[in-house]
N, CA, C and O atoms as a CHARMM CRD file, in Angstrom:
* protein
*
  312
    1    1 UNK  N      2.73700   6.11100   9.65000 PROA 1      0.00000
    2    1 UNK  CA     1.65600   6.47100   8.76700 PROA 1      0.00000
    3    1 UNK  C      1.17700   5.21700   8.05300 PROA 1      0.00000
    4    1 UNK  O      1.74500   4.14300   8.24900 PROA 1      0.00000
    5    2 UNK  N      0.11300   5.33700   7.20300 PROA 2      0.00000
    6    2 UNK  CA    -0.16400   3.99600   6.68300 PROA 2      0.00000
    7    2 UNK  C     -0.49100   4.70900   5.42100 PROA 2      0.00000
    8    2 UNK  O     -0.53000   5.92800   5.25600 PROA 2      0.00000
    9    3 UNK  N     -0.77900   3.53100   4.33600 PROA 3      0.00000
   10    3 UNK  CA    -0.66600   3.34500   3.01900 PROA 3      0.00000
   11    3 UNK  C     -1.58400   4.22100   2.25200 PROA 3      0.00000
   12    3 UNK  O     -1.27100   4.72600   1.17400 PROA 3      0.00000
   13    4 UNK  N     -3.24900   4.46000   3.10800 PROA 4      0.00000
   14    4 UNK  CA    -4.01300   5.00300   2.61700 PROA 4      0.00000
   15    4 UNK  C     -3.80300   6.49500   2.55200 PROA 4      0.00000
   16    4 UNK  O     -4.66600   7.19500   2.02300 PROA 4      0.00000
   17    5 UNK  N     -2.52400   7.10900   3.14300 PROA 5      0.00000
   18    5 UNK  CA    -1.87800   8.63300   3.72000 PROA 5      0.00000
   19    5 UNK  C     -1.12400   9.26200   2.33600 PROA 5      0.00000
   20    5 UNK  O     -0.99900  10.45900   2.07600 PROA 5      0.00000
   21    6 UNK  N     -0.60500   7.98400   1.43100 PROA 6      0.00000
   22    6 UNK  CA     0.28100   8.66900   0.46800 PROA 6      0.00000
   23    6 UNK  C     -0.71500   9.04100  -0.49300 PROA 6      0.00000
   24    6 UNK  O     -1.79200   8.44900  -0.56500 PROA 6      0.00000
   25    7 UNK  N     -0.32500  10.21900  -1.40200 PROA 7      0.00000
   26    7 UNK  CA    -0.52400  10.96900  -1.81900 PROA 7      0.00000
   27    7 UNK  C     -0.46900  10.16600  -3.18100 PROA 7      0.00000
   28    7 UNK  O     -0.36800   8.96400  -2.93600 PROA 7      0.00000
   29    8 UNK  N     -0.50400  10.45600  -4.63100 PROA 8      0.00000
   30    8 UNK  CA    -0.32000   9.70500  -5.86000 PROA 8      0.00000
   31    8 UNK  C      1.05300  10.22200  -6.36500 PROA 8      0.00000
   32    8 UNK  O      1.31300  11.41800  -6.22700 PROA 8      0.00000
   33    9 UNK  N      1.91900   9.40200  -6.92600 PROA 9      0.00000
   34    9 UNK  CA     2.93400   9.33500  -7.40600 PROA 9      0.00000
   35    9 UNK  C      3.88900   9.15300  -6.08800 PROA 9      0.00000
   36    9 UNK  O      5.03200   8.76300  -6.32500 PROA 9      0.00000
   37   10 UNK  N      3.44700   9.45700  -4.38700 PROA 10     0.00000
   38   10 UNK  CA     4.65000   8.90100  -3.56400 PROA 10     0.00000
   39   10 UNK  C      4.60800   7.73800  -3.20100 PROA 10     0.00000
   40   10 UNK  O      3.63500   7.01900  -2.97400 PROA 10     0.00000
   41   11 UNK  N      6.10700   7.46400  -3.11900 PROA 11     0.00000
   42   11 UNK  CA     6.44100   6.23600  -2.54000 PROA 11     0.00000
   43   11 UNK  C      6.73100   6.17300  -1.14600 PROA 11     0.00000
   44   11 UNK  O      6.87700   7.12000  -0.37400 PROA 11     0.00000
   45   12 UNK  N      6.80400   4.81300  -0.88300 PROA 12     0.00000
   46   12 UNK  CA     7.30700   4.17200   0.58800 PROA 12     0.00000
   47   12 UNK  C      7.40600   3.05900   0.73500 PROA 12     0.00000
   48   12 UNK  O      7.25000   2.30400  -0.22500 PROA 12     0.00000
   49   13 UNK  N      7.74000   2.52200   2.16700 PROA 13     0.00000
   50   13 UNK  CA     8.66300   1.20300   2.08800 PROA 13     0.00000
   51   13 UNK  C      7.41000   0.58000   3.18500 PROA 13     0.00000
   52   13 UNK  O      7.25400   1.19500   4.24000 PROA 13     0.00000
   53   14 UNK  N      6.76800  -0.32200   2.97700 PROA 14     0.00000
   54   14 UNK  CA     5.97700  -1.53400   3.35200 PROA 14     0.00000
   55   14 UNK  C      6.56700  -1.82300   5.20800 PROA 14     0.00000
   56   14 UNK  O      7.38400  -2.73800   5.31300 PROA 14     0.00000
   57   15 UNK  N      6.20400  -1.15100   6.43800 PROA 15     0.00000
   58   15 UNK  CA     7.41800  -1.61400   7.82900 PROA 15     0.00000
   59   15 UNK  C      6.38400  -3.08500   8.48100 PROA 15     0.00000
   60   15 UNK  O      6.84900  -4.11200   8.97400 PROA 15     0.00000
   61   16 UNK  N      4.87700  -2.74100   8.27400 PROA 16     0.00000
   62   16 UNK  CA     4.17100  -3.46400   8.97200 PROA 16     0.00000
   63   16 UNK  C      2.74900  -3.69000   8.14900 PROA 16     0.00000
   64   16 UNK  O      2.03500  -2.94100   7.48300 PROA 16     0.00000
   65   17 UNK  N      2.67400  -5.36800   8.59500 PROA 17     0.00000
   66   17 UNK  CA     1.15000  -5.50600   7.97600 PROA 17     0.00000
   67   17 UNK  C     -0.27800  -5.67800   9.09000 PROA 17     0.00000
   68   17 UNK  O     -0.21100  -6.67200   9.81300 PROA 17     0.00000
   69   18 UNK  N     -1.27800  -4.96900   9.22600 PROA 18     0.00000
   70   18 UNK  CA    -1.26100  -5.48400   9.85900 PROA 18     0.00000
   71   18 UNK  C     -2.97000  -6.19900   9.56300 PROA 18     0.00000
   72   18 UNK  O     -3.13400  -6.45300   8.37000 PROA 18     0.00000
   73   19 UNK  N     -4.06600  -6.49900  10.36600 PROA 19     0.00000
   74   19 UNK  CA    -5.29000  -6.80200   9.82200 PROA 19     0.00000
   75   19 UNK  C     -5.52300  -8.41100  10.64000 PROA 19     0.00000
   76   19 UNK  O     -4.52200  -8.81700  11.23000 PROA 19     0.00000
   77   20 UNK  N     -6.57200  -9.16500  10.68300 PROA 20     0.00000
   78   20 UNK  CA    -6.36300 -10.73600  11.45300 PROA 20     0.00000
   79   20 UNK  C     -6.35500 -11.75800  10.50600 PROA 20     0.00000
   80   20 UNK  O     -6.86700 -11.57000   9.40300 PROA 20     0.00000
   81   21 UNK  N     -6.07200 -12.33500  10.67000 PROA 21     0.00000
   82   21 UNK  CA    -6.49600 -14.13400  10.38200 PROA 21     0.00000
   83   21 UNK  C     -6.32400 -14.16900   8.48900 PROA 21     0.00000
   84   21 UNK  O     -5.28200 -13.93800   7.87700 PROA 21     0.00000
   85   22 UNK  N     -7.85900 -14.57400   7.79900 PROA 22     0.00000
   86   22 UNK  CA    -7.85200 -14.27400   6.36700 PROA 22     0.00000
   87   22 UNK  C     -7.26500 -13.28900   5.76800 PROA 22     0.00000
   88   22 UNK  O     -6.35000 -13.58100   4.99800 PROA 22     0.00000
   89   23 UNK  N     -7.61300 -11.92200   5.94900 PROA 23     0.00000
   90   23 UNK  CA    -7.18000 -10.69800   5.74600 PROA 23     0.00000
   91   23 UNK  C     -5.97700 -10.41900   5.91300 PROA 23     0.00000
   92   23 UNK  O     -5.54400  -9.68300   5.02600 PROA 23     0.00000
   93   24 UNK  N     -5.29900 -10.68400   6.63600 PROA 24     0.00000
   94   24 UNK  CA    -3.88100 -10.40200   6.97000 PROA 24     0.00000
   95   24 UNK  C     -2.98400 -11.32100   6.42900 PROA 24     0.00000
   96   24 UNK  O     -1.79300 -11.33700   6.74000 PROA 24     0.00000
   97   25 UNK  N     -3.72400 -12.42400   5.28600 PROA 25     0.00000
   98   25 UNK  CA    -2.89500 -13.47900   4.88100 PROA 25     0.00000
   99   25 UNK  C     -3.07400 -13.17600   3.46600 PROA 25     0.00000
  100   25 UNK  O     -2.12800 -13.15800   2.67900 PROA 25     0.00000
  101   26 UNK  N     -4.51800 -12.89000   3.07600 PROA 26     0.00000
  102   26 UNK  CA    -4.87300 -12.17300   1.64400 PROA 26     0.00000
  103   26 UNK  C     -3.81100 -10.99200   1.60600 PROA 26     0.00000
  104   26 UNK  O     -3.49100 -10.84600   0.42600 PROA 26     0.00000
  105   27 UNK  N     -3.19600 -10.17300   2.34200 PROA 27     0.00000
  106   27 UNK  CA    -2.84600  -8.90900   1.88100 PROA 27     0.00000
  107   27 UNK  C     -0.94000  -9.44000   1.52300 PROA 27     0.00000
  108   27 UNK  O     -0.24500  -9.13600   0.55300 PROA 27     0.00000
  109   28 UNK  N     -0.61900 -10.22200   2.63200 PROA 28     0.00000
  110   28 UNK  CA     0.61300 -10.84900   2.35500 PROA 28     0.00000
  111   28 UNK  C      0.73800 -11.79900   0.65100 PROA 28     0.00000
  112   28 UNK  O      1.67500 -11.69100  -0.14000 PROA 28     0.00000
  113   29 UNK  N     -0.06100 -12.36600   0.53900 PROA 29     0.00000
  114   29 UNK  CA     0.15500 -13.38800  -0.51500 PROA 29     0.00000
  115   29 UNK  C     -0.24900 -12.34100  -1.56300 PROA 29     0.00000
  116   29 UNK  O     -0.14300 -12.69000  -2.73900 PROA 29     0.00000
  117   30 UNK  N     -0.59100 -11.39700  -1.36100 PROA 30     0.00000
  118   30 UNK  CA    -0.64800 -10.56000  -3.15600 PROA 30     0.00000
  119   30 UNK  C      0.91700  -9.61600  -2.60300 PROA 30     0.00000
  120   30 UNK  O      1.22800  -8.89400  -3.55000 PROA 30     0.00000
  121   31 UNK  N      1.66600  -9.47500  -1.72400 PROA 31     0.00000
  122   31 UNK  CA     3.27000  -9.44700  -1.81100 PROA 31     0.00000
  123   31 UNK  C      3.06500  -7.89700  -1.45200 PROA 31     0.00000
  124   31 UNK  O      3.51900  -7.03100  -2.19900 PROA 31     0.00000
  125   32 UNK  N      2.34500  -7.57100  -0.24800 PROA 32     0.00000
  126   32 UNK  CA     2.40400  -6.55400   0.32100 PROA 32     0.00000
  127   32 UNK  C      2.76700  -6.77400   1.99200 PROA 32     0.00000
  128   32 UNK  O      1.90800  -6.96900   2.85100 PROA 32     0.00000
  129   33 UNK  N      4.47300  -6.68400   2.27700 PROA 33     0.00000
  130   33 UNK  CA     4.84200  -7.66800   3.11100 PROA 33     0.00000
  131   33 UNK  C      5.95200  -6.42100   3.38600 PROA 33     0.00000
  132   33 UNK  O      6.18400  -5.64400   2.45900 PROA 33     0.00000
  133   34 UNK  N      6.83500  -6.20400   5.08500 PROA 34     0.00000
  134   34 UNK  CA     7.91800  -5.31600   5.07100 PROA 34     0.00000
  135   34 UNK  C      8.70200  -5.57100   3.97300 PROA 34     0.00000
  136   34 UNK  O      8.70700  -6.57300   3.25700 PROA 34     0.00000
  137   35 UNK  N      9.53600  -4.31200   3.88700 PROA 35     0.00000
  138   35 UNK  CA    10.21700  -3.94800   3.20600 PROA 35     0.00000
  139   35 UNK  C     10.29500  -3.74700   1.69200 PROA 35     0.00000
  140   35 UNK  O     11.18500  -3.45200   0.89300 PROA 35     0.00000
  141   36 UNK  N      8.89600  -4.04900   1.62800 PROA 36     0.00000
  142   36 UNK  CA     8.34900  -3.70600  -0.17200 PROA 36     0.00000
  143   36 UNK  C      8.33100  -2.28500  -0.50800 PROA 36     0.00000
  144   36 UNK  O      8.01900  -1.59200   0.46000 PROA 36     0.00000
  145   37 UNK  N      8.53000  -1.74800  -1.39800 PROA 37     0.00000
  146   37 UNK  CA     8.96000  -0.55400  -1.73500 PROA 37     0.00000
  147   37 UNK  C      6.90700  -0.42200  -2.92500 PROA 37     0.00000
  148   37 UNK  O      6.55900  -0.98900  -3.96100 PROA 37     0.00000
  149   38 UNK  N      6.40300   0.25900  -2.30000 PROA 38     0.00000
  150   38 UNK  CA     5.06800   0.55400  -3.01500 PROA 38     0.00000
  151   38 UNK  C      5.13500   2.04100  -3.37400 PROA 38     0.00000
  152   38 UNK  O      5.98000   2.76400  -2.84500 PROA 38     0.00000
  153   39 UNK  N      4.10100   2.58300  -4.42200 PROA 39     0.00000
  154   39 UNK  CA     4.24200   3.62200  -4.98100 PROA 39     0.00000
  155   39 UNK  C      2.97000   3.39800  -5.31200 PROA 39     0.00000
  156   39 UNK  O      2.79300   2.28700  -5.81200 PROA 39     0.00000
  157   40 UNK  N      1.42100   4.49300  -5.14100 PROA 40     0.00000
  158   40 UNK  CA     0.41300   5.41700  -5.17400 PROA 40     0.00000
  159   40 UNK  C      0.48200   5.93000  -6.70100 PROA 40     0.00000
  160   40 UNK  O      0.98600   7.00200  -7.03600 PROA 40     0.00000
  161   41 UNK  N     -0.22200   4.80500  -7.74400 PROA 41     0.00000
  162   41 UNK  CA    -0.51200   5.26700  -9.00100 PROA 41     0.00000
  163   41 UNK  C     -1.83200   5.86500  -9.38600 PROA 41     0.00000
  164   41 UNK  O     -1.86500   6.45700 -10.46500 PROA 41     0.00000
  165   42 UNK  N     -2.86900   5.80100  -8.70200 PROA 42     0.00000
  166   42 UNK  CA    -3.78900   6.01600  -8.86300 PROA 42     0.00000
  167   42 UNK  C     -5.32400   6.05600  -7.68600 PROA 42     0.00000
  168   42 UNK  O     -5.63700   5.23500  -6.82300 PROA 42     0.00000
  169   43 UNK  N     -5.97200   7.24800  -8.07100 PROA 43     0.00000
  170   43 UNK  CA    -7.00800   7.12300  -6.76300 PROA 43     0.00000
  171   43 UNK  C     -8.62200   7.08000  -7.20100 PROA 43     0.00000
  172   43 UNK  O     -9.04500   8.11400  -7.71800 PROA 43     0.00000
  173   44 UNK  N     -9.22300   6.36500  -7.09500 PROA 44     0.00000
  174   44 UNK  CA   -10.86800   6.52700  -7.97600 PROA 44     0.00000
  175   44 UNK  C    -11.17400   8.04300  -7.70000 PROA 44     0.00000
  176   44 UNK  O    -10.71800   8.98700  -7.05400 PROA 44     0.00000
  177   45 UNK  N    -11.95300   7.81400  -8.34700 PROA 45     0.00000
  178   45 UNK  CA   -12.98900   9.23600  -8.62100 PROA 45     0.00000
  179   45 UNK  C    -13.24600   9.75900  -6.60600 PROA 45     0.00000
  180   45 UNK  O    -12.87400  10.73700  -5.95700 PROA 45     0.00000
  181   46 UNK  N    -13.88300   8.76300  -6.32400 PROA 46     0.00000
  182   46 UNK  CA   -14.46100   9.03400  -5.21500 PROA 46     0.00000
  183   46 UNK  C    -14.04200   8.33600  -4.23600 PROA 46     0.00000
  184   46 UNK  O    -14.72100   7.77800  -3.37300 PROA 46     0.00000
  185   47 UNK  N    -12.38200   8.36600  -4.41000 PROA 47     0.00000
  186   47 UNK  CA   -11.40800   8.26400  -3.30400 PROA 47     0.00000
  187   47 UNK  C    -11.25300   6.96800  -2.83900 PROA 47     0.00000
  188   47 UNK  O    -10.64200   7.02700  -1.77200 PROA 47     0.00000
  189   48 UNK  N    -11.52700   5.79100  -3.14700 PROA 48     0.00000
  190   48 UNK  CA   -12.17700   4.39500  -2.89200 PROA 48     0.00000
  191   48 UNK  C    -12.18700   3.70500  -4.17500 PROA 48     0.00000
  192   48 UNK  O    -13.20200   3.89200  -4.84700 PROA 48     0.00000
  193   49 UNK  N    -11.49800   3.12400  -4.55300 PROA 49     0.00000
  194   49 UNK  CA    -9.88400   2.22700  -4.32900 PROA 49     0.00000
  195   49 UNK  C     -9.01200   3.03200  -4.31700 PROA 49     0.00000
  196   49 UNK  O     -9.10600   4.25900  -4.31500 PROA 49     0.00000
  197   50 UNK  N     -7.67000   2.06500  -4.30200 PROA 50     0.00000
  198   50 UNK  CA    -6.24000   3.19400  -4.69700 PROA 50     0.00000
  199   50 UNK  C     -5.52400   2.05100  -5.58200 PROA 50     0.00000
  200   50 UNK  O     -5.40100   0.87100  -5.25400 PROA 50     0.00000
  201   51 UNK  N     -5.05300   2.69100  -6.84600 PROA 51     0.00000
  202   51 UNK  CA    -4.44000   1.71300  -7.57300 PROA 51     0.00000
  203   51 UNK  C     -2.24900   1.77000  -6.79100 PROA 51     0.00000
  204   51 UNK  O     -1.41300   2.66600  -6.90500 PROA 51     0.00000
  205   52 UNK  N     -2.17800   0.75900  -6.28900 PROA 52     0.00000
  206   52 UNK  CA    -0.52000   0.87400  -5.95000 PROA 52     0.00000
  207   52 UNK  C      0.50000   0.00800  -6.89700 PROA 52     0.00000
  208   52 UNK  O      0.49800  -1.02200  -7.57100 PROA 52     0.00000
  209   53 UNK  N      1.06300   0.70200  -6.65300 PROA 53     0.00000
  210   53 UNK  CA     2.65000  -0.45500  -8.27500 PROA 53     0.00000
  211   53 UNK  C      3.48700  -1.02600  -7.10100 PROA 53     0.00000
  212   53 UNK  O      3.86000  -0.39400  -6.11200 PROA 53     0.00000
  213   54 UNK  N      3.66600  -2.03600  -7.31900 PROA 54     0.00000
  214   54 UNK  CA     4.63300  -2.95000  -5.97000 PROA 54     0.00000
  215   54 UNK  C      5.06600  -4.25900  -6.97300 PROA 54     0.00000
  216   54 UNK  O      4.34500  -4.91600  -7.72300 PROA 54     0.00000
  217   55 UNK  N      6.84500  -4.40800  -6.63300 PROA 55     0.00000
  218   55 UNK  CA     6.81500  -5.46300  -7.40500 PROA 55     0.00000
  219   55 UNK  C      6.81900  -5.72600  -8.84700 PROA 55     0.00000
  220   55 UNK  O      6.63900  -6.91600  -9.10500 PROA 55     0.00000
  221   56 UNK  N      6.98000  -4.91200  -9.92300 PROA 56     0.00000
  222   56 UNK  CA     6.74400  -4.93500 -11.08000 PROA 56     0.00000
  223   56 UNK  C      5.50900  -5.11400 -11.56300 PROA 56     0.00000
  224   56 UNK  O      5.47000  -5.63300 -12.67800 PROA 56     0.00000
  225   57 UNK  N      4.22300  -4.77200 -10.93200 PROA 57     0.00000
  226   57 UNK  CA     2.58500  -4.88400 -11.18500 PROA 57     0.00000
  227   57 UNK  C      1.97100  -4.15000  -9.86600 PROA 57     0.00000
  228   57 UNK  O      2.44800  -3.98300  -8.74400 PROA 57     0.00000
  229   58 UNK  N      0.33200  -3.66300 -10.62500 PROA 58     0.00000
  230   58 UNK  CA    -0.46700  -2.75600 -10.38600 PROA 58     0.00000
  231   58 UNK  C     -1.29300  -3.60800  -8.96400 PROA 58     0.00000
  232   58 UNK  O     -1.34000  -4.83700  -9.01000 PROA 58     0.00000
  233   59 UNK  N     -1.72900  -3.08800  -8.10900 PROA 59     0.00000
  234   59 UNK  CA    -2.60400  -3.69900  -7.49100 PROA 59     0.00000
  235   59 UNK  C     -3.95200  -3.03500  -6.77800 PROA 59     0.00000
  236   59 UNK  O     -3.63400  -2.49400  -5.71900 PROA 59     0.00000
  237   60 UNK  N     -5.10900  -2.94900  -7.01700 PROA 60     0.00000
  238   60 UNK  CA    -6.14000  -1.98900  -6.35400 PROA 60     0.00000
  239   60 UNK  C     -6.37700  -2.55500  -5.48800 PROA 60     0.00000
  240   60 UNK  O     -6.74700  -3.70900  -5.70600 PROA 60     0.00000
  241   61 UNK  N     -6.30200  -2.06500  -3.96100 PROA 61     0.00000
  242   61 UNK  CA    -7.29700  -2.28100  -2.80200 PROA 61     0.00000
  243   61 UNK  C     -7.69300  -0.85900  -1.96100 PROA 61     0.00000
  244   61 UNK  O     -7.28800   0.30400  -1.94000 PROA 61     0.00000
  245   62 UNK  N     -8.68800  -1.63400  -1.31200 PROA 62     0.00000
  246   62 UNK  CA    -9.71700  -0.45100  -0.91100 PROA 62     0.00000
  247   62 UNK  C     -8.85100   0.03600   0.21800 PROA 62     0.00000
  248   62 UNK  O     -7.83000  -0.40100   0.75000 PROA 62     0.00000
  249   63 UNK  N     -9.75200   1.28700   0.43100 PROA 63     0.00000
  250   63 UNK  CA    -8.89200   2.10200   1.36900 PROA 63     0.00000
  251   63 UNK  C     -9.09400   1.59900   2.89900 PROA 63     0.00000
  252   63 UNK  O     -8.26500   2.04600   3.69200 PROA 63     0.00000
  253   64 UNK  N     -9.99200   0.81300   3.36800 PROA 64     0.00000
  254   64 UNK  CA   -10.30500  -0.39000   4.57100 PROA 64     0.00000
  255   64 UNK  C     -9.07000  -0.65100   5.05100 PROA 64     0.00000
  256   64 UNK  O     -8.52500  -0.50600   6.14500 PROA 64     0.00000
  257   65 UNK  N     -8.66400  -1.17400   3.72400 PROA 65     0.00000
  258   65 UNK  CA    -7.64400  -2.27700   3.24500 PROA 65     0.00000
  259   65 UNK  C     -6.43300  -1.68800   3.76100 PROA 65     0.00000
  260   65 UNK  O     -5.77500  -2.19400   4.67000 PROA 65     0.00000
  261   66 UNK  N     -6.07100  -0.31800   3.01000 PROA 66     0.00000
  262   66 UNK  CA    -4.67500   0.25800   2.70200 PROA 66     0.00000
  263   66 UNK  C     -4.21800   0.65200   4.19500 PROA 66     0.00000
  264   66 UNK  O     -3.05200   0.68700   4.58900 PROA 66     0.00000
  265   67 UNK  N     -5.29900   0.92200   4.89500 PROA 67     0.00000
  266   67 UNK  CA    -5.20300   1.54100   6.04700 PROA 67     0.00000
  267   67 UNK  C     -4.60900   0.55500   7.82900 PROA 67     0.00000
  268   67 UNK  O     -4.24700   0.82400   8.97500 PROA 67     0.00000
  269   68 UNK  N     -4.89000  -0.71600   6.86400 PROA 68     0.00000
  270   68 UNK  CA    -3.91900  -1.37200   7.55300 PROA 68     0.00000
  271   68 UNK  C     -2.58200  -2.14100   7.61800 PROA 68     0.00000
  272   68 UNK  O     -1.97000  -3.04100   8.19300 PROA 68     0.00000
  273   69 UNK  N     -2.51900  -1.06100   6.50800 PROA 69     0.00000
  274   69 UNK  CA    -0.81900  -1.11900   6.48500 PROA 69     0.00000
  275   69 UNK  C      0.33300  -0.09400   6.52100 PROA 69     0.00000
  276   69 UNK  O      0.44500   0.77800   5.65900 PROA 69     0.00000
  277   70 UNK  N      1.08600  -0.22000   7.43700 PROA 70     0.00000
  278   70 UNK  CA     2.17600   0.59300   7.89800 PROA 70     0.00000
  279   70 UNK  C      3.27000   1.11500   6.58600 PROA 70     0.00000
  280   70 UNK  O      3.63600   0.26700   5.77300 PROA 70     0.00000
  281   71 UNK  N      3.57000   2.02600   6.50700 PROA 71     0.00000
  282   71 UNK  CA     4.47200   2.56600   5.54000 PROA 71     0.00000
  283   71 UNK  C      5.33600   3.43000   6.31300 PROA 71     0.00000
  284   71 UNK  O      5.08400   4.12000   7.30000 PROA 71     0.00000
  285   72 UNK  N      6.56200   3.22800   5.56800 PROA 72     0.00000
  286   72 UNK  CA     7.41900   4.73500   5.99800 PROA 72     0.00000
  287   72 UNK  C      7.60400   5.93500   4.84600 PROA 72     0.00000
  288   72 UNK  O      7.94400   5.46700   3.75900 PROA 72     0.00000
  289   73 UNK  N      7.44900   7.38400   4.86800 PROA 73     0.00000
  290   73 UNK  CA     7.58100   7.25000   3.32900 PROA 73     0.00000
  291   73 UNK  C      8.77300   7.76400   2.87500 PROA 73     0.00000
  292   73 UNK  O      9.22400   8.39400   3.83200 PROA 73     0.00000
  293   74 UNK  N      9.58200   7.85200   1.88900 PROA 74     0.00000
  294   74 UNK  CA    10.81000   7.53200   1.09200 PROA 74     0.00000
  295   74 UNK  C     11.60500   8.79800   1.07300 PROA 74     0.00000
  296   74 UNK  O     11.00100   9.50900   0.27000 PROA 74     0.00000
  297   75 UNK  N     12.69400   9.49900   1.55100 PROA 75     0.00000
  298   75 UNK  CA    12.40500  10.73400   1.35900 PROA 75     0.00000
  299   75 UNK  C     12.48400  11.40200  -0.28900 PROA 75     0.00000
  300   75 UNK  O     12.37300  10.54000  -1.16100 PROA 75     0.00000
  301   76 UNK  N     12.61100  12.41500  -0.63700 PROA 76     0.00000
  302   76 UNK  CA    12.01800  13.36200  -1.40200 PROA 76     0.00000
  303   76 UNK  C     13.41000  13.07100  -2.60400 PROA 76     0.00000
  304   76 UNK  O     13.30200  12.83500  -3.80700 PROA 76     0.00000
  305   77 UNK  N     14.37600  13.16100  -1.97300 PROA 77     0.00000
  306   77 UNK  CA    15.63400  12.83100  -2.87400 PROA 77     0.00000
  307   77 UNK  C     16.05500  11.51100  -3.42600 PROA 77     0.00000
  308   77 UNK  O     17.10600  11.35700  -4.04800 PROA 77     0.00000
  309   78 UNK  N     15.26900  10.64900  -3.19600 PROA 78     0.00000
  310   78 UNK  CA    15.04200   9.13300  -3.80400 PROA 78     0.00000
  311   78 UNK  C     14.78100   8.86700  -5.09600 PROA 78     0.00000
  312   78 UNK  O     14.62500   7.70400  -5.46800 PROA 78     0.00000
């Protein structure tokens, strides 16, 4: 599944990034990389951004964005 799938308040664990060249280097260097543990704080009005908590800080990207990245999500008893 990918990032843009979770719901607000679930979490999951970062398996794959994926996107080319710039983009795929922009999404790494703000520390959205395997095995990051992200969590779905927030969704705009009109579904476009998504605010995610990763890392001890907030980060908004668009749903373009979110959608190219792989998640697993966490189960329920976590």
């Amino acid at each position: 599944m990918t990032l843009d799938m979770l719901k607000i308040g679930e979490a999951a664990t970062i398996t794959a990034v994926g996107g080319e060249g710039p983009l795929r280097l922009r999404l790494l260097d703000m520390g959205l990389i395997p095995r990051t543990r992200v969590m779905v704080r927030k969704v705009a009005p009109m579904g476009d951004p998504i605010e995610i908590h990763l890392r001890g800080y907030e980060l908004t990207i668009r749903i373009e964005d979110a959608k190219k990245i792989e998640v697993e999500r966490e189960d329920a008893k976590t």
